[in-house]
Amino acid sequence: MEAIQVLITVLAILGIVVVGVLAIVPTMFDVSARAAKAPRSRSHVDLAA
């Protein structure tokens, strides 16, 4: 009984982490794409490369 409860808890935590990563990653890509488009932030792109 206890093992099943632990397994459910671990799966729930993993699900929350996956959803959080999926929510954060696109915004990070949007920010980097915007920085690449802006002409004044060329140094920022060089640091990332």
PDB file with SEQRES, HELIX, SHEET and CRYST1 records, atoms N, CA, C and O in Angstrom:
SEQRES   1 A   49  MET GLU ALA ILE GLN VAL LEU ILE THR VAL LEU ALA ILE          
SEQRES   2 A   49  LEU GLY ILE VAL VAL VAL GLY VAL LEU ALA ILE VAL PRO          
SEQRES   3 A   49  THR MET PHE ASP VAL SER ALA ARG ALA ALA LYS ALA PRO          
SEQRES   4 A   49  ARG SER ARG SER HIS VAL ASP LEU ALA ALA                      
HELIX    1 AA1 GLU A    2  LYS A   37  1                                  36    
HELIX    2 AA2 PRO A   39  SER A   41  5                                   3    
HELIX    3 AA3 ARG A   42  ALA A   48  1                                   7    
CRYST1    1.000    1.000    1.000  90.00  90.00  90.00 P 1           1          
ATOM      1  N   MET A   1       0.834  -1.198   0.000  1.00  0.00           N  
ATOM      2  CA  MET A   1       0.000   0.000   0.000  1.00  0.00           C  
ATOM      3  C   MET A   1       0.878   1.261   0.000  1.00  0.00           C  
ATOM      4  O   MET A   1       0.650   2.199  -0.764  1.00  0.00           O  
ATOM      5  N   GLU A   2       1.887   1.250   0.882  1.00  0.00           N  
ATOM      6  CA  GLU A   2       2.745   2.426   0.995  1.00  0.00           C  
ATOM      7  C   GLU A   2       3.537   2.668  -0.293  1.00  0.00           C  
ATOM      8  O   GLU A   2       3.720   3.811  -0.712  1.00  0.00           O  
ATOM      9  N   ALA A   3       4.004   1.584  -0.913  1.00  0.00           N  
ATOM     10  CA  ALA A   3       4.797   1.714  -2.142  1.00  0.00           C  
ATOM     11  C   ALA A   3       3.971   2.359  -3.248  1.00  0.00           C  
ATOM     12  O   ALA A   3       4.485   3.175  -4.013  1.00  0.00           O  
ATOM     13  N   ILE A   4       2.702   1.997  -3.335  1.00  0.00           N  
ATOM     14  CA  ILE A   4       1.831   2.576  -4.369  1.00  0.00           C  
ATOM     15  C   ILE A   4       1.650   4.074  -4.118  1.00  0.00           C  
ATOM     16  O   ILE A   4       1.641   4.872  -5.055  1.00  0.00           O  
ATOM     17  N   GLN A   5       1.507   4.441  -2.857  1.00  0.00           N  
ATOM     18  CA  GLN A   5       1.329   5.856  -2.512  1.00  0.00           C  
ATOM     19  C   GLN A   5       2.578   6.656  -2.894  1.00  0.00           C  
ATOM     20  O   GLN A   5       2.474   7.758  -3.434  1.00  0.00           O  
ATOM     21  N   VAL A   6       3.761   6.092  -2.611  1.00  0.00           N  
ATOM     22  CA  VAL A   6       5.018   6.768  -2.957  1.00  0.00           C  
ATOM     23  C   VAL A   6       5.114   6.917  -4.469  1.00  0.00           C  
ATOM     24  O   VAL A   6       5.508   7.972  -4.966  1.00  0.00           O  
ATOM     25  N   LEU A   7       4.756   5.867  -5.201  1.00  0.00           N  
ATOM     26  CA  LEU A   7       4.825   5.899  -6.666  1.00  0.00           C  
ATOM     27  C   LEU A   7       3.907   6.984  -7.223  1.00  0.00           C  
ATOM     28  O   LEU A   7       4.292   7.723  -8.129  1.00  0.00           O  
ATOM     29  N   ILE A   8       2.701   7.078  -6.684  1.00  0.00           N  
ATOM     30  CA  ILE A   8       1.750   8.106  -7.139  1.00  0.00           C  
ATOM     31  C   ILE A   8       2.303   9.501  -6.848  1.00  0.00           C  
ATOM     32  O   ILE A   8       2.184  10.406  -7.674  1.00  0.00           O  
ATOM     33  N   THR A   9       2.905   9.669  -5.676  1.00  0.00           N  
ATOM     34  CA  THR A   9       3.472  10.970  -5.311  1.00  0.00           C  
ATOM     35  C   THR A   9       4.600  11.355  -6.259  1.00  0.00           C  
ATOM     36  O   THR A   9       4.664  12.495  -6.719  1.00  0.00           O  
ATOM     37  N   VAL A  10       5.494  10.406  -6.557  1.00  0.00           N  
ATOM     38  CA  VAL A  10       6.623  10.673  -7.461  1.00  0.00           C  
ATOM     39  C   VAL A  10       6.098  11.033  -8.851  1.00  0.00           C  
ATOM     40  O   VAL A  10       6.583  11.979  -9.472  1.00  0.00           O  
ATOM     41  N   LEU A  11       5.112  10.284  -9.339  1.00  0.00           N  
ATOM     42  CA  LEU A  11       4.550  10.571 -10.667  1.00  0.00           C  
ATOM     43  C   LEU A  11       3.897  11.953 -10.688  1.00  0.00           C  
ATOM     44  O   LEU A  11       3.998  12.668 -11.685  1.00  0.00           O  
ATOM     45  N   ALA A  12       3.234  12.331  -9.607  1.00  0.00           N  
ATOM     46  CA  ALA A  12       2.598  13.651  -9.541  1.00  0.00           C  
ATOM     47  C   ALA A  12       3.651  14.753  -9.586  1.00  0.00           C  
ATOM     48  O   ALA A  12       3.479  15.744 -10.296  1.00  0.00           O  
ATOM     49  N   ILE A  13       4.743  14.590  -8.833  1.00  0.00           N  
ATOM     50  CA  ILE A  13       5.823  15.583  -8.820  1.00  0.00           C  
ATOM     51  C   ILE A  13       6.447  15.686 -10.211  1.00  0.00           C  
ATOM     52  O   ILE A  13       6.681  16.788 -10.707  1.00  0.00           O  
ATOM     53  N   LEU A  14       6.716  14.534 -10.845  1.00  0.00           N  
ATOM     54  CA  LEU A  14       7.295  14.539 -12.193  1.00  0.00           C  
ATOM     55  C   LEU A  14       6.357  15.255 -13.165  1.00  0.00           C  
ATOM     56  O   LEU A  14       6.816  16.022 -14.011  1.00  0.00           O  
ATOM     57  N   GLY A  15       5.060  15.015 -13.054  1.00  0.00           N  
ATOM     58  CA  GLY A  15       4.096  15.677 -13.931  1.00  0.00           C  
ATOM     59  C   GLY A  15       4.132  17.186 -13.761  1.00  0.00           C  
ATOM     60  O   GLY A  15       4.095  17.924 -14.746  1.00  0.00           O  
ATOM     61  N   ILE A  16       4.204  17.652 -12.518  1.00  0.00           N  
ATOM     62  CA  ILE A  16       4.263  19.092 -12.243  1.00  0.00           C  
ATOM     63  C   ILE A  16       5.546  19.684 -12.839  1.00  0.00           C  
ATOM     64  O   ILE A  16       5.518  20.760 -13.435  1.00  0.00           O  
ATOM     65  N   VAL A  17       6.668  18.975 -12.675  1.00  0.00           N  
ATOM     66  CA  VAL A  17       7.950  19.461 -13.205  1.00  0.00           C  
ATOM     67  C   VAL A  17       7.885  19.563 -14.727  1.00  0.00           C  
ATOM     68  O   VAL A  17       8.316  20.561 -15.305  1.00  0.00           O  
ATOM     69  N   VAL A  18       7.343  18.525 -15.375  1.00  0.00           N  
ATOM     70  CA  VAL A  18       7.257  18.526 -16.846  1.00  0.00           C  
ATOM     71  C   VAL A  18       6.396  19.693 -17.321  1.00  0.00           C  
ATOM     72  O   VAL A  18       6.766  20.394 -18.263  1.00  0.00           O  
ATOM     73  N   VAL A  19       5.251  19.906 -16.673  1.00  0.00           N  
ATOM     74  CA  VAL A  19       4.367  21.014 -17.059  1.00  0.00           C  
ATOM     75  C   VAL A  19       5.083  22.353 -16.852  1.00  0.00           C  
ATOM     76  O   VAL A  19       4.975  23.250 -17.688  1.00  0.00           O  
ATOM     77  N   GLY A  20       5.807  22.486 -15.748  1.00  0.00           N  
ATOM     78  CA  GLY A  20       6.537  23.720 -15.489  1.00  0.00           C  
ATOM     79  C   GLY A  20       7.602  23.982 -16.537  1.00  0.00           C  
ATOM     80  O   GLY A  20       7.751  25.112 -17.003  1.00  0.00           O  
ATOM     81  N   VAL A  21       8.347  22.947 -16.914  1.00  0.00           N  
ATOM     82  CA  VAL A  21       9.390  23.101 -17.939  1.00  0.00           C  
ATOM     83  C   VAL A  21       8.750  23.487 -19.270  1.00  0.00           C  
ATOM     84  O   VAL A  21       9.236  24.383 -19.960  1.00  0.00           O  
ATOM     85  N   LEU A  22       7.664  22.814 -19.629  1.00  0.00           N  
ATOM     86  CA  LEU A  22       6.986  23.123 -20.895  1.00  0.00           C  
ATOM     87  C   LEU A  22       6.448  24.555 -20.887  1.00  0.00           C  
ATOM     88  O   LEU A  22       6.366  25.189 -21.939  1.00  0.00           O  
ATOM     89  N   ALA A  23       6.083  25.067 -19.719  1.00  0.00           N  
ATOM     90  CA  ALA A  23       5.581  26.438 -19.632  1.00  0.00           C  
ATOM     91  C   ALA A  23       6.719  27.457 -19.711  1.00  0.00           C  
ATOM     92  O   ALA A  23       6.543  28.536 -20.276  1.00  0.00           O  
ATOM     93  N   ILE A  24       7.902  27.117 -19.142  1.00  0.00           N  
ATOM     94  CA  ILE A  24       9.018  28.070 -19.061  1.00  0.00           C  
ATOM     95  C   ILE A  24       9.823  28.121 -20.361  1.00  0.00           C  
ATOM     96  O   ILE A  24      10.226  29.198 -20.799  1.00  0.00           O  
ATOM     97  N   VAL A  25      10.060  26.957 -20.979  1.00  0.00           N  
ATOM     98  CA  VAL A  25      10.961  26.895 -22.145  1.00  0.00           C  
ATOM     99  C   VAL A  25      10.505  27.796 -23.293  1.00  0.00           C  
ATOM    100  O   VAL A  25      11.339  28.525 -23.832  1.00  0.00           O  
ATOM    101  N   PRO A  26       9.234  27.792 -23.701  1.00  0.00           N  
ATOM    102  CA  PRO A  26       8.836  28.668 -24.816  1.00  0.00           C  
ATOM    103  C   PRO A  26       9.073  30.150 -24.529  1.00  0.00           C  
ATOM    104  O   PRO A  26       9.451  30.890 -25.438  1.00  0.00           O  
ATOM    105  N   THR A  27       8.864  30.599 -23.303  1.00  0.00           N  
ATOM    106  CA  THR A  27       9.099  32.005 -22.969  1.00  0.00           C  
ATOM    107  C   THR A  27      10.590  32.326 -23.069  1.00  0.00           C  
ATOM    108  O   THR A  27      10.956  33.421 -23.498  1.00  0.00           O  
ATOM    109  N   MET A  28      11.454  31.385 -22.679  1.00  0.00           N  
ATOM    110  CA  MET A  28      12.900  31.587 -22.808  1.00  0.00           C  
ATOM    111  C   MET A  28      13.274  31.737 -24.279  1.00  0.00           C  
ATOM    112  O   MET A  28      14.068  32.609 -24.632  1.00  0.00           O  
ATOM    113  N   PHE A  29      12.703  30.885 -25.142  1.00  0.00           N  
ATOM    114  CA  PHE A  29      12.994  30.965 -26.577  1.00  0.00           C  
ATOM    115  C   PHE A  29      12.477  32.290 -27.144  1.00  0.00           C  
ATOM    116  O   PHE A  29      13.132  32.892 -27.995  1.00  0.00           O  
ATOM    117  N   ASP A  30      11.317  32.747 -26.685  1.00  0.00           N  
ATOM    118  CA  ASP A  30      10.770  34.024 -27.155  1.00  0.00           C  
ATOM    119  C   ASP A  30      11.710  35.170 -26.779  1.00  0.00           C  
ATOM    120  O   ASP A  30      11.966  36.055 -27.596  1.00  0.00           O  
ATOM    121  N   VAL A  31      12.219  35.157 -25.556  1.00  0.00           N  
ATOM    122  CA  VAL A  31      13.119  36.225 -25.100  1.00  0.00           C  
ATOM    123  C   VAL A  31      14.401  36.225 -25.925  1.00  0.00           C  
ATOM    124  O   VAL A  31      14.862  37.288 -26.340  1.00  0.00           O  
ATOM    125  N   SER A  32      14.986  35.049 -26.171  1.00  0.00           N  
ATOM    126  CA  SER A  32      16.227  34.972 -26.943  1.00  0.00           C  
ATOM    127  C   SER A  32      15.981  35.389 -28.386  1.00  0.00           C  
ATOM    128  O   SER A  32      16.836  36.036 -28.992  1.00  0.00           O  
ATOM    129  N   ALA A  33      14.822  35.031 -28.952  1.00  0.00           N  
ATOM    130  CA  ALA A  33      14.503  35.427 -30.326  1.00  0.00           C  
ATOM    131  C   ALA A  33      14.345  36.944 -30.408  1.00  0.00           C  
ATOM    132  O   ALA A  33      14.806  37.563 -31.367  1.00  0.00           O  
ATOM    133  N   ARG A  34      13.701  37.545 -29.414  1.00  0.00           N  
ATOM    134  CA  ARG A  34      13.525  38.996 -29.395  1.00  0.00           C  
ATOM    135  C   ARG A  34      14.884  39.685 -29.241  1.00  0.00           C  
ATOM    136  O   ARG A  34      15.137  40.707 -29.878  1.00  0.00           O  
ATOM    137  N   ALA A  35      15.751  39.131 -28.403  1.00  0.00           N  
ATOM    138  CA  ALA A  35      17.077  39.720 -28.203  1.00  0.00           C  
ATOM    139  C   ALA A  35      17.878  39.653 -29.501  1.00  0.00           C  
ATOM    140  O   ALA A  35      18.615  40.586 -29.822  1.00  0.00           O  
ATOM    141  N   ALA A  36      17.739  38.551 -30.251  1.00  0.00           N  
ATOM    142  CA  ALA A  36      18.463  38.401 -31.517  1.00  0.00           C  
ATOM    143  C   ALA A  36      17.945  39.408 -32.545  1.00  0.00           C  
ATOM    144  O   ALA A  36      18.717  39.912 -33.361  1.00  0.00           O  
ATOM    145  N   LYS A  37      16.646  39.703 -32.509  1.00  0.00           N  
ATOM    146  CA  LYS A  37      16.065  40.649 -33.474  1.00  0.00           C  
ATOM    147  C   LYS A  37      16.487  42.084 -33.160  1.00  0.00           C  
ATOM    148  O   LYS A  37      16.675  42.886 -34.075  1.00  0.00           O  
ATOM    149  N   ALA A  38      16.637  42.413 -31.876  1.00  0.00           N  
ATOM    150  CA  ALA A  38      17.002  43.779 -31.497  1.00  0.00           C  
ATOM    151  C   ALA A  38      18.459  44.052 -31.880  1.00  0.00           C  
ATOM    152  O   ALA A  38      19.341  43.279 -31.506  1.00  0.00           O  
ATOM    153  N   PRO A  39      18.731  45.141 -32.620  1.00  0.00           N  
ATOM    154  CA  PRO A  39      20.105  45.393 -33.093  1.00  0.00           C  
ATOM    155  C   PRO A  39      21.077  45.767 -31.983  1.00  0.00           C  
ATOM    156  O   PRO A  39      22.274  45.508 -32.103  1.00  0.00           O  
ATOM    157  N   ARG A  40      20.578  46.381 -30.888  1.00  0.00           N  
ATOM    158  CA  ARG A  40      21.502  46.878 -29.859  1.00  0.00           C  
ATOM    159  C   ARG A  40      21.996  45.761 -28.938  1.00  0.00           C  
ATOM    160  O   ARG A  40      22.993  45.954 -28.242  1.00  0.00           O  
ATOM    161  N   SER A  41      21.334  44.597 -28.908  1.00  0.00           N  
ATOM    162  CA  SER A  41      21.732  43.519 -27.992  1.00  0.00           C  
ATOM    163  C   SER A  41      22.602  42.477 -28.709  1.00  0.00           C  
ATOM    164  O   SER A  41      22.439  41.276 -28.495  1.00  0.00           O  
ATOM    165  N   ARG A  42      23.520  42.939 -29.554  1.00  0.00           N  
ATOM    166  CA  ARG A  42      24.399  42.015 -30.272  1.00  0.00           C  
ATOM    167  C   ARG A  42      25.361  41.334 -29.294  1.00  0.00           C  
ATOM    168  O   ARG A  42      25.682  40.157 -29.457  1.00  0.00           O  
ATOM    169  N   SER A  43      25.816  42.066 -28.288  1.00  0.00           N  
ATOM    170  CA  SER A  43      26.741  41.490 -27.305  1.00  0.00           C  
ATOM    171  C   SER A  43      26.066  40.359 -26.532  1.00  0.00           C  
ATOM    172  O   SER A  43      26.717  39.373 -26.186  1.00  0.00           O  
ATOM    173  N   HIS A  44      24.773  40.493 -26.260  1.00  0.00           N  
ATOM    174  CA  HIS A  44      24.031  39.441 -25.537  1.00  0.00           C  
ATOM    175  C   HIS A  44      24.014  38.160 -26.370  1.00  0.00           C  
ATOM    176  O   HIS A  44      24.166  37.067 -25.825  1.00  0.00           O  
ATOM    177  N   VAL A  45      23.829  38.283 -27.680  1.00  0.00           N  
ATOM    178  CA  VAL A  45      23.808  37.106 -28.560  1.00  0.00           C  
ATOM    179  C   VAL A  45      25.199  36.476 -28.582  1.00  0.00           C  
ATOM    180  O   VAL A  45      25.321  35.251 -28.566  1.00  0.00           O  
ATOM    181  N   ASP A  46      26.245  37.296 -28.618  1.00  0.00           N  
ATOM    182  CA  ASP A  46      27.617  36.767 -28.631  1.00  0.00           C  
ATOM    183  C   ASP A  46      27.894  35.992 -27.340  1.00  0.00           C  
ATOM    184  O   ASP A  46      28.535  34.942 -27.384  1.00  0.00           O  
ATOM    185  N   LEU A  47      27.426  36.487 -26.202  1.00  0.00           N  
ATOM    186  CA  LEU A  47      27.640  35.790 -24.933  1.00  0.00           C  
ATOM    187  C   LEU A  47      26.924  34.441 -24.933  1.00  0.00           C  
ATOM    188  O   LEU A  47      27.445  33.457 -24.407  1.00  0.00           O  
ATOM    189  N   ALA A  48      25.731  34.399 -25.524  1.00  0.00           N  
ATOM    190  CA  ALA A  48      24.960  33.152 -25.539  1.00  0.00           C  
ATOM    191  C   ALA A  48      25.614  32.119 -26.452  1.00  0.00           C  
ATOM    192  O   ALA A  48      25.522  30.918 -26.200  1.00  0.00           O  
ATOM    193  N   ALA A  49      26.275  32.583 -27.513  1.00  0.00           N  
ATOM    194  CA  ALA A  49      26.850  31.650 -28.497  1.00  0.00           C  
ATOM    195  C   ALA A  49      28.092  30.947 -27.974  1.00  0.00           C  
ATOM    196  O   ALA A  49      28.686  30.135 -28.683  1.00  0.00           O  
TER     197      ALA A  49                                                      
END                                                                             
